[in-house]
Amino acid sequence: MGKLMNILPVSDLRQDAAKVLKQLRDNKAPIIITQRGRAAAVMIGVEAYEKSEHDKELLRLLAKGDRETETGEGYDLDAVLADADLLLSREPS
């Protein structure tokens, strides 16, 4: 069974924002804010937001790597590892 969604009317948010923010911090689950009975916004805590942004950046970098590989711009893993081995095997000057 999926997670139960936290749904809150905007009037409740307006009435006791501090309590809603505490709920966000404690439960770490998103809260759907409704207006006139319809979903209008989603509130998430700072940690969840930062994780989401980090994950999006990681996906962006992976997609960039895929594009580079498809166009031949990327580097072959075996070649990179061979170069690394060569650099590491050299004696320090």
PDB file of C-alpha atoms in Angstrom:
ATOM      1  CA  MET A   1       0.000   0.000   0.000  1.00  0.00           C
ATOM      2  CA  GLY A   2       1.298   3.513  -0.850  1.00  0.00           C
ATOM      3  CA  LYS A   3       2.041   6.278   1.578  1.00  0.00           C
ATOM      4  CA  LEU A   4      -0.867   8.173   3.048  1.00  0.00           C
ATOM      5  CA  MET A   5      -0.880  11.706   1.717  1.00  0.00           C
ATOM      6  CA  ASN A   6      -0.961  14.642   4.119  1.00  0.00           C
ATOM      7  CA  ILE A   7      -3.656  16.948   2.785  1.00  0.00           C
ATOM      8  CA  LEU A   8      -4.294  20.351   4.333  1.00  0.00           C
ATOM      9  CA  PRO A   9      -6.655  23.166   3.368  1.00  0.00           C
ATOM     10  CA  VAL A  10      -4.939  26.510   2.807  1.00  0.00           C
ATOM     11  CA  SER A  11      -7.135  27.987   5.551  1.00  0.00           C
ATOM     12  CA  ASP A  12      -5.554  25.588   8.087  1.00  0.00           C
ATOM     13  CA  LEU A  13      -2.096  26.593   6.871  1.00  0.00           C
ATOM     14  CA  ARG A  14      -2.990  30.261   7.279  1.00  0.00           C
ATOM     15  CA  GLN A  15      -4.400  29.624  10.747  1.00  0.00           C
ATOM     16  CA  ASP A  16      -1.412  27.726  12.176  1.00  0.00           C
ATOM     17  CA  ALA A  17       1.640  27.862   9.905  1.00  0.00           C
ATOM     18  CA  ALA A  18       4.046  27.094  12.770  1.00  0.00           C
ATOM     19  CA  LYS A  19       2.253  23.813  13.495  1.00  0.00           C
ATOM     20  CA  VAL A  20       2.346  22.858   9.804  1.00  0.00           C
ATOM     21  CA  LEU A  21       6.075  23.610   9.602  1.00  0.00           C
ATOM     22  CA  LYS A  22       6.679  21.476  12.698  1.00  0.00           C
ATOM     23  CA  GLN A  23       4.699  18.659  11.073  1.00  0.00           C
ATOM     24  CA  LEU A  24       6.904  18.970   7.960  1.00  0.00           C
ATOM     25  CA  ARG A  25      10.072  18.752  10.050  1.00  0.00           C
ATOM     26  CA  ASP A  26       8.823  15.852  12.177  1.00  0.00           C
ATOM     27  CA  ASN A  27       7.173  13.689   9.502  1.00  0.00           C
ATOM     28  CA  LYS A  28       9.445  14.575   6.575  1.00  0.00           C
ATOM     29  CA  ALA A  29       6.497  13.830   4.279  1.00  0.00           C
ATOM     30  CA  PRO A  30       5.143  16.305   1.727  1.00  0.00           C
ATOM     31  CA  ILE A  31       1.933  18.155   2.523  1.00  0.00           C
ATOM     32  CA  ILE A  32      -0.577  18.831  -0.231  1.00  0.00           C
ATOM     33  CA  ILE A  33      -2.205  22.232   0.220  1.00  0.00           C
ATOM     34  CA  THR A  34      -5.732  22.486  -1.127  1.00  0.00           C
ATOM     35  CA  GLN A  35      -7.697  25.532  -2.138  1.00  0.00           C
ATOM     36  CA  ARG A  36     -11.433  25.232  -2.669  1.00  0.00           C
ATOM     37  CA  GLY A  37     -11.104  21.469  -2.352  1.00  0.00           C
ATOM     38  CA  ARG A  38      -8.487  21.071  -5.086  1.00  0.00           C
ATOM     39  CA  ALA A  39      -4.762  20.470  -4.802  1.00  0.00           C
ATOM     40  CA  ALA A  40      -3.002  23.828  -5.235  1.00  0.00           C
ATOM     41  CA  ALA A  41       0.540  23.286  -3.956  1.00  0.00           C
ATOM     42  CA  VAL A  42       2.886  20.820  -2.307  1.00  0.00           C
ATOM     43  CA  MET A  43       5.026  21.751   0.690  1.00  0.00           C
ATOM     44  CA  ILE A  44       8.218  19.843   1.394  1.00  0.00           C
ATOM     45  CA  GLY A  45      10.871  20.297   4.039  1.00  0.00           C
ATOM     46  CA  VAL A  46      14.269  21.807   3.323  1.00  0.00           C
ATOM     47  CA  GLU A  47      16.049  18.430   3.538  1.00  0.00           C
ATOM     48  CA  ALA A  48      13.667  16.883   1.004  1.00  0.00           C
ATOM     49  CA  TYR A  49      14.067  19.899  -1.275  1.00  0.00           C
ATOM     50  CA  GLU A  50      17.869  19.765  -1.103  1.00  0.00           C
ATOM     51  CA  LYS A  51      17.851  16.014  -1.795  1.00  0.00           C
ATOM     52  CA  SER A  52      15.538  16.552  -4.749  1.00  0.00           C
ATOM     53  CA  GLU A  53      17.823  19.253  -6.175  1.00  0.00           C
ATOM     54  CA  HIS A  54      20.878  17.028  -5.650  1.00  0.00           C
ATOM     55  CA  ASP A  55      19.149  14.107  -7.379  1.00  0.00           C
ATOM     56  CA  LYS A  56      18.117  16.321 -10.317  1.00  0.00           C
ATOM     57  CA  GLU A  57      21.702  17.541 -10.731  1.00  0.00           C
ATOM     58  CA  LEU A  58      22.995  13.968 -10.641  1.00  0.00           C
ATOM     59  CA  LEU A  59      20.468  12.930 -13.297  1.00  0.00           C
ATOM     60  CA  ARG A  60      21.451  15.950 -15.407  1.00  0.00           C
ATOM     61  CA  LEU A  61      25.112  14.932 -15.236  1.00  0.00           C
ATOM     62  CA  LEU A  62      24.294  11.320 -16.104  1.00  0.00           C
ATOM     63  CA  ALA A  63      22.235  12.452 -19.103  1.00  0.00           C
ATOM     64  CA  LYS A  64      25.101  14.708 -20.193  1.00  0.00           C
ATOM     65  CA  GLY A  65      27.490  11.762 -19.955  1.00  0.00           C
ATOM     66  CA  ASP A  66      25.139   9.616 -22.033  1.00  0.00           C
ATOM     67  CA  ARG A  67      24.939  12.321 -24.717  1.00  0.00           C
ATOM     68  CA  GLU A  68      28.732  12.669 -24.758  1.00  0.00           C
ATOM     69  CA  THR A  69      29.146   8.913 -25.096  1.00  0.00           C
ATOM     70  CA  GLU A  70      26.642   8.773 -27.968  1.00  0.00           C
ATOM     71  CA  THR A  71      28.460  11.544 -29.856  1.00  0.00           C
ATOM     72  CA  GLY A  72      31.916  10.142 -29.172  1.00  0.00           C
ATOM     73  CA  GLU A  73      32.918  13.071 -26.941  1.00  0.00           C
ATOM     74  CA  GLY A  74      33.234  11.002 -23.785  1.00  0.00           C
ATOM     75  CA  TYR A  75      36.161   8.918 -22.638  1.00  0.00           C
ATOM     76  CA  ASP A  76      36.323   5.137 -22.652  1.00  0.00           C
ATOM     77  CA  LEU A  77      36.519   3.775 -19.099  1.00  0.00           C
ATOM     78  CA  ASP A  78      39.353   1.394 -19.944  1.00  0.00           C
ATOM     79  CA  ALA A  79      41.402   4.267 -21.405  1.00  0.00           C
ATOM     80  CA  VAL A  80      40.781   6.417 -18.324  1.00  0.00           C
ATOM     81  CA  LEU A  81      41.795   3.587 -15.999  1.00  0.00           C
ATOM     82  CA  ALA A  82      44.920   2.882 -18.069  1.00  0.00           C
ATOM     83  CA  ASP A  83      45.887   6.579 -17.906  1.00  0.00           C
ATOM     84  CA  ALA A  84      45.285   6.584 -14.153  1.00  0.00           C
ATOM     85  CA  ASP A  85      47.446   3.483 -13.699  1.00  0.00           C
ATOM     86  CA  LEU A  86      50.211   5.108 -15.734  1.00  0.00           C
ATOM     87  CA  LEU A  87      50.079   8.306 -13.686  1.00  0.00           C
ATOM     88  CA  LEU A  88      50.039   6.418 -10.401  1.00  0.00           C
ATOM     89  CA  SER A  89      52.960   4.193 -11.404  1.00  0.00           C
ATOM     90  CA  ARG A  90      55.277   7.127 -12.130  1.00  0.00           C
ATOM     91  CA  GLU A  91      57.768   7.977  -9.443  1.00  0.00           C
ATOM     92  CA  PRO A  92      57.287  11.387  -7.831  1.00  0.00           C
ATOM     93  CA  SER A  93      59.742  14.029  -9.071  1.00  0.00           C
TER      94      SER A  93
END
